Coordinates of C-alpha atoms and ligand atoms in Angstrom, one line a residue:
X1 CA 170.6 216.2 25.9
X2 CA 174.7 217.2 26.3
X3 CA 176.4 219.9 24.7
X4 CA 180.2 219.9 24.4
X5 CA 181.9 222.8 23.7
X6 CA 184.5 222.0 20.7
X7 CA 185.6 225.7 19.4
X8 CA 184.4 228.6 21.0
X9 CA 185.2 231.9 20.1
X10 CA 183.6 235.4 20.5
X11 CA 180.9 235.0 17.2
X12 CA 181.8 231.6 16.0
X13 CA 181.7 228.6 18.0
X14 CA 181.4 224.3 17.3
X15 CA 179.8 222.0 19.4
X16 CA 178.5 218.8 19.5
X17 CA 175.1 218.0 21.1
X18 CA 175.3 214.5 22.6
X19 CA 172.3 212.4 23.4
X20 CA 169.5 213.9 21.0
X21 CA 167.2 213.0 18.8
X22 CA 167.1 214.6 15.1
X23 CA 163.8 216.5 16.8
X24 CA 165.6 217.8 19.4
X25 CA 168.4 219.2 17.1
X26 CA 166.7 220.7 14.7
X27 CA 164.5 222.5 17.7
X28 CA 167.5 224.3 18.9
X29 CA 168.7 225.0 15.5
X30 CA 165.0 226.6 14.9
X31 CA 165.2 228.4 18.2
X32 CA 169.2 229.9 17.1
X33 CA 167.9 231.6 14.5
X34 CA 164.4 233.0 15.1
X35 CA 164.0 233.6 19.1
X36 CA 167.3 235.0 20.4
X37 CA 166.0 238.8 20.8
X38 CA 168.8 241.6 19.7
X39 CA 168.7 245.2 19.0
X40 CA 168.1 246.3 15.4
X41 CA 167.2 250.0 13.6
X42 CA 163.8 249.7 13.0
X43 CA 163.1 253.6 12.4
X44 CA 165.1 256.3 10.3
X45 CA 163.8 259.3 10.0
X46 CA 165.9 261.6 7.1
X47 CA 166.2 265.6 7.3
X48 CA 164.9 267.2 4.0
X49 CA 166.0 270.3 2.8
X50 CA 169.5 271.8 3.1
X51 CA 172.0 271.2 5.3
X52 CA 174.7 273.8 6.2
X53 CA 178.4 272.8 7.1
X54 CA 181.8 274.6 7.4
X55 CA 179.8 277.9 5.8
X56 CA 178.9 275.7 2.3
X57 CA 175.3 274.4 1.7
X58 CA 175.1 270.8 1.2
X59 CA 172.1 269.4 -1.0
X60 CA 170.4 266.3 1.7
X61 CA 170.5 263.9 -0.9
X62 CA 172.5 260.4 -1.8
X63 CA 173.1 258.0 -4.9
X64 CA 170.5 255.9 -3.3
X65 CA 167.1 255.7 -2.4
X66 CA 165.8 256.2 1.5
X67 CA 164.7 253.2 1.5
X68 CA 167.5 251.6 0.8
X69 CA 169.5 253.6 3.3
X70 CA 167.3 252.8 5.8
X71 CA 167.3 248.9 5.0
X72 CA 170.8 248.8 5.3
X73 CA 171.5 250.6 8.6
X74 CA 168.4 247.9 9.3
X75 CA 171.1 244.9 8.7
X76 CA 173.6 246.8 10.9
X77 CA 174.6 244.7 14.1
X78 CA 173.3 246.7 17.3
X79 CA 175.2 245.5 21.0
X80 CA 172.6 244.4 22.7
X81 CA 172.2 244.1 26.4
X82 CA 169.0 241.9 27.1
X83 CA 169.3 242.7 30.9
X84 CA 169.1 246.2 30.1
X85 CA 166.6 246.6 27.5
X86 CA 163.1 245.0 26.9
X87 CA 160.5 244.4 24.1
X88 CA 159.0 247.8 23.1
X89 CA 155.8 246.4 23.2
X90 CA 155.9 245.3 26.9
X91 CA 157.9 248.2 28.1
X92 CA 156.3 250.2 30.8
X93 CA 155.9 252.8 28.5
X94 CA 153.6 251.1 27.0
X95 CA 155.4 251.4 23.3
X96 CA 156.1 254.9 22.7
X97 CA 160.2 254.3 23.4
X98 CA 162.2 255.0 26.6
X99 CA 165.5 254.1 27.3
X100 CA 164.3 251.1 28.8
X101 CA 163.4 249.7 25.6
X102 CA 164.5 252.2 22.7
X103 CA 168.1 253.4 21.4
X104 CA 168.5 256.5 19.5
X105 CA 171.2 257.3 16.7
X106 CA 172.2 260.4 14.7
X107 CA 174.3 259.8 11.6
X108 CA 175.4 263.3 9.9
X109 CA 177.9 263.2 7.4
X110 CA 179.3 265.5 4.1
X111 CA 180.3 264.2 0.8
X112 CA 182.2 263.2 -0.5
X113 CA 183.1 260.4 1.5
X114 CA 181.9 256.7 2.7
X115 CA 179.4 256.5 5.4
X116 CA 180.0 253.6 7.7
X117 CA 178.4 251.7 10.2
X118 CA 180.6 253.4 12.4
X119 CA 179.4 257.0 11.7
X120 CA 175.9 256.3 13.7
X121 CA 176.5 258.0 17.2
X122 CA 174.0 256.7 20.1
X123 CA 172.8 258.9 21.6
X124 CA 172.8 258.5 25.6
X125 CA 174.7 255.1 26.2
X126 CA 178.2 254.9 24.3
X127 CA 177.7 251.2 25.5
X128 CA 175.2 250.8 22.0
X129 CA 178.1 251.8 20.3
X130 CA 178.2 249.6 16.9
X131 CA 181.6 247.5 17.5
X132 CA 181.4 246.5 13.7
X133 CA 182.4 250.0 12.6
X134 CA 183.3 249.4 8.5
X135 CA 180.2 248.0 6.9
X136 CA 179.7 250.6 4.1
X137 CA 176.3 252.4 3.9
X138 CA 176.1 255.1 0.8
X139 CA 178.7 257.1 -0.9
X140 CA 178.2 260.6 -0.9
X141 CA 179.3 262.6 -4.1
X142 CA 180.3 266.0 -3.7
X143 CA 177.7 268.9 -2.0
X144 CA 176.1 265.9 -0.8
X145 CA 175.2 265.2 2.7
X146 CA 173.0 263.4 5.1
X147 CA 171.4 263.6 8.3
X148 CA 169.4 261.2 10.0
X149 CA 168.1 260.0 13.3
X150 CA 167.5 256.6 13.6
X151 CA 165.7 254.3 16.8
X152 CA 167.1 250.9 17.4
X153 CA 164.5 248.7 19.4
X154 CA 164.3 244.7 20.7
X155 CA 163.0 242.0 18.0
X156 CA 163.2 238.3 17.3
X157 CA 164.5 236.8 13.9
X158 CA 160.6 235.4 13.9
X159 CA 159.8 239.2 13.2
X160 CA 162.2 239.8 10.5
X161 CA 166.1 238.8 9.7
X162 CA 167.6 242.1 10.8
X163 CA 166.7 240.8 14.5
X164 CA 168.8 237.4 13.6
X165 CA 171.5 237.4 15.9
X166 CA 173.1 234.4 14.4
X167 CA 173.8 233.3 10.9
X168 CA 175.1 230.1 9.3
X169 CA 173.8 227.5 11.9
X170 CA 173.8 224.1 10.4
X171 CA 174.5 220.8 12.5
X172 CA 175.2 217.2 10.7
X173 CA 175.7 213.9 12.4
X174 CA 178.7 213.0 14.8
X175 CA 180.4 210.9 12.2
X176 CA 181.8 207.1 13.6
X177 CA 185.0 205.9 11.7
X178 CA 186.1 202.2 12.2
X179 CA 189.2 200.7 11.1
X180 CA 189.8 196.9 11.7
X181 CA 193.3 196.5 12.3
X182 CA 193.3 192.6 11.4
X183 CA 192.4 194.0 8.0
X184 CA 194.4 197.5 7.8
X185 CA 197.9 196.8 5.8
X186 CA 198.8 200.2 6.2
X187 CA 198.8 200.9 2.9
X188 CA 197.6 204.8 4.0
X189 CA 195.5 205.2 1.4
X190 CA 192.4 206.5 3.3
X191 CA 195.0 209.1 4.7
X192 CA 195.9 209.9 1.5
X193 CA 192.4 209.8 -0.3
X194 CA 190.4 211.7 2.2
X195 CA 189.4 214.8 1.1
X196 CA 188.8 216.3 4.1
X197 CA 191.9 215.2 5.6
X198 CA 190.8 213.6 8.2
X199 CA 192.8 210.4 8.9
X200 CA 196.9 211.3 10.4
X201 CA 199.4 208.7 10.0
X202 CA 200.2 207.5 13.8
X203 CA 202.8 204.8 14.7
X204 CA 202.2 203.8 11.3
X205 CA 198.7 203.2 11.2
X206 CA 196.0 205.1 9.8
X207 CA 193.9 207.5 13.0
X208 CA 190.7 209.6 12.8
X209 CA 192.4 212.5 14.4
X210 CA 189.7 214.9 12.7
X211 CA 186.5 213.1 13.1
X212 CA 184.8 216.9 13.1
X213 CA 185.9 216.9 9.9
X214 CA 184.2 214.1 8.6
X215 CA 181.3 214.6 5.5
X216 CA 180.5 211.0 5.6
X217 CA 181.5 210.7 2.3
X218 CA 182.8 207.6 2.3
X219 CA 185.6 208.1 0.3
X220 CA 188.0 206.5 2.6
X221 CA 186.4 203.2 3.0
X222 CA 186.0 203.2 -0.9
X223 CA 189.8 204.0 -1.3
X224 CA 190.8 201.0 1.1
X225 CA 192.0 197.7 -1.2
X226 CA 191.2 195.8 2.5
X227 CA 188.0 197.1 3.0
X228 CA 189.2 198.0 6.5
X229 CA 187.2 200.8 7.1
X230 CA 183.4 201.1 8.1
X231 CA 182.0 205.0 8.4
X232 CA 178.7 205.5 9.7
X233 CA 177.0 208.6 11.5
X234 CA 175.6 208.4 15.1
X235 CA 172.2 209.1 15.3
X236 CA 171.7 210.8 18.6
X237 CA 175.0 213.2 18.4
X238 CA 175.1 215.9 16.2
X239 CA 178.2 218.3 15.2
X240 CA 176.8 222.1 15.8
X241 CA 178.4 225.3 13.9
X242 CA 177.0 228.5 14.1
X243 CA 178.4 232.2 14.0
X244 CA 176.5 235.2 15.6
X245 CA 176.5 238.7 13.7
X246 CA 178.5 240.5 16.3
X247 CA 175.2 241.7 18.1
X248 CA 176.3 239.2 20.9
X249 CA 178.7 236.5 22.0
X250 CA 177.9 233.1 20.6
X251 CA 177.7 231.7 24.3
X252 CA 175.4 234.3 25.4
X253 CA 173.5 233.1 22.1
X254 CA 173.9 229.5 23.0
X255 CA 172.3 230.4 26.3
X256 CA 169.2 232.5 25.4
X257 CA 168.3 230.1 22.9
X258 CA 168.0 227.0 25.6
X259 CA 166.7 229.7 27.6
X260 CA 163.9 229.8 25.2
X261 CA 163.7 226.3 24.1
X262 CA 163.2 224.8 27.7
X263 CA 160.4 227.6 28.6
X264 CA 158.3 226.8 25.7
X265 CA 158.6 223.0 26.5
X266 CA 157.6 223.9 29.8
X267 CA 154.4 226.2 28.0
X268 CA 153.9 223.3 26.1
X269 CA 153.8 220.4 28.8
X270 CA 150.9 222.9 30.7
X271 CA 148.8 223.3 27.7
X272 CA 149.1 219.6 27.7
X273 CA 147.9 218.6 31.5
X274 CA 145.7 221.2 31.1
X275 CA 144.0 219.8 28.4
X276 CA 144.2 216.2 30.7
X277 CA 142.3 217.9 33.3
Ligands
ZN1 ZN1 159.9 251.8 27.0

């Protein structure tokens, strides 16, 4: 198994994994999305009653329900460090939340006005600040307000999508595109038909120049009065996309999730010999 880097940027990247089977592919797809571990607000906990501000009284209220509130600070991307933080659950705190293992955020805001990712404060580390500052929460109407405090801890996407770090991963065959030049009359109607654009006119001949491109669809081959062109897909090289939620880079993501495919190959190869034994 070979990855080549094609695009990579800082939460969206292309690659194409060379030598695989469809097995393989899809196990690193499975392991992108559910065992990269990232920070995500698990706990809000909302002050009832009034709040006072600038000498007015504020009613603690907003057009939506707690709930809601709390699921959508929930969704909102948390940096996340995984050398610096650890799974709650095998902190040595045993759980209750240290700053091993536990982020805390206050969020306190008077209407009327937007509240934004960016209003949640951490409270400690300015390194958990959200970089992803303008995802809207609630509006608050006027004499309204809200105060919270809210405790961001370590998951997987097996444990629920808010610990997703990456979204849109998808991977399709490395597409192969053959054009017989005793055949080709330069006619350019495959550069012409494709509608993914993937063929550029070169020297005068048709070229593949975006094979990445490619949906298999054929439509060039079917375009061609010569029938110079053959597309099939290679079987053991697939083209990777993914993008991460801005929780991480997409290498780092790329990383931990190899990480985590090789050791549970390596789990699994034990359980195996020692089942032989
Ligand atoms: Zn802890």
């Amino acid at each position: 198994m070979n990855i080549e880097i094609m695009e990579l940027e800082e939460s969206r990247c292309r690659f194409l994994l060379k030598d695989a089977s469809h097995s393989d592919a899809n196990a690193l797809r499975r392991a992108l999305i559910s065992d990269i571990p990232k920070m995500a607000i698990d706990q809000v906990e909302f002050h009832l009653g009034p709040i006072m501000a600038d000498g007015k009284e504020y009613e603690s209220i907003t057009p939506l329900f707690d709930e809601i509130v709390a699921h959508r600070l929930g969704q909102v991307p948390i940096p996340t460090d995984m050398e610096l933080m650890t799974f709650r659950e095998d902190c040595v705190c045993e759980g209750e939340g240290c700053p091993n293992c536990i982020v805390m955020y206050s969020l306190n805001k008077i209407g009327p006005c937007t509240v934004y990712s960016g209003d949640l404060i951490p409270l400690g580390n300015d390194a958990f600040k959200v970089e992803d500052t303008l995802i809207p929460i609630v509006d608050l109407g006027d004499g309204q307000a809200i105060l919270i405090y809210a405790i961001a801890e370590m998951g997987t996407g097996r444990r629920h999508v808010k610990w997703q770090a990456t979204t849109g991963v998808g991977y399709k065959y490395q597409p192969i595109v053959e054009i017989d030049e005793s055949l080709c009359d330069q006619g350019m109607q495959c550069v012409n038909g494709c509608p993914r654009k993937v063929f550029d006119e070169v020297d005068g001949k048709p070229f593949p120049a975006r094979l990445e491109d490619c949906t298999l669809c054929n439509t060039c081959a079917e375009e061609c009065d010569q029938q110079a062109i053959t597309v099939r897909s290679d079987q053991r090289s697939f083209v990777f996309g993914l993008e991460t939620d801005g929780s991480m880079t997409c290498a780092k993501a790329l990383e931990v999730a190899l990480a985590s495919l090789e050791a549970g190959f390596e789990e699994f190869s034990e359980m195996v010999s020692e089942l032989q034994a």
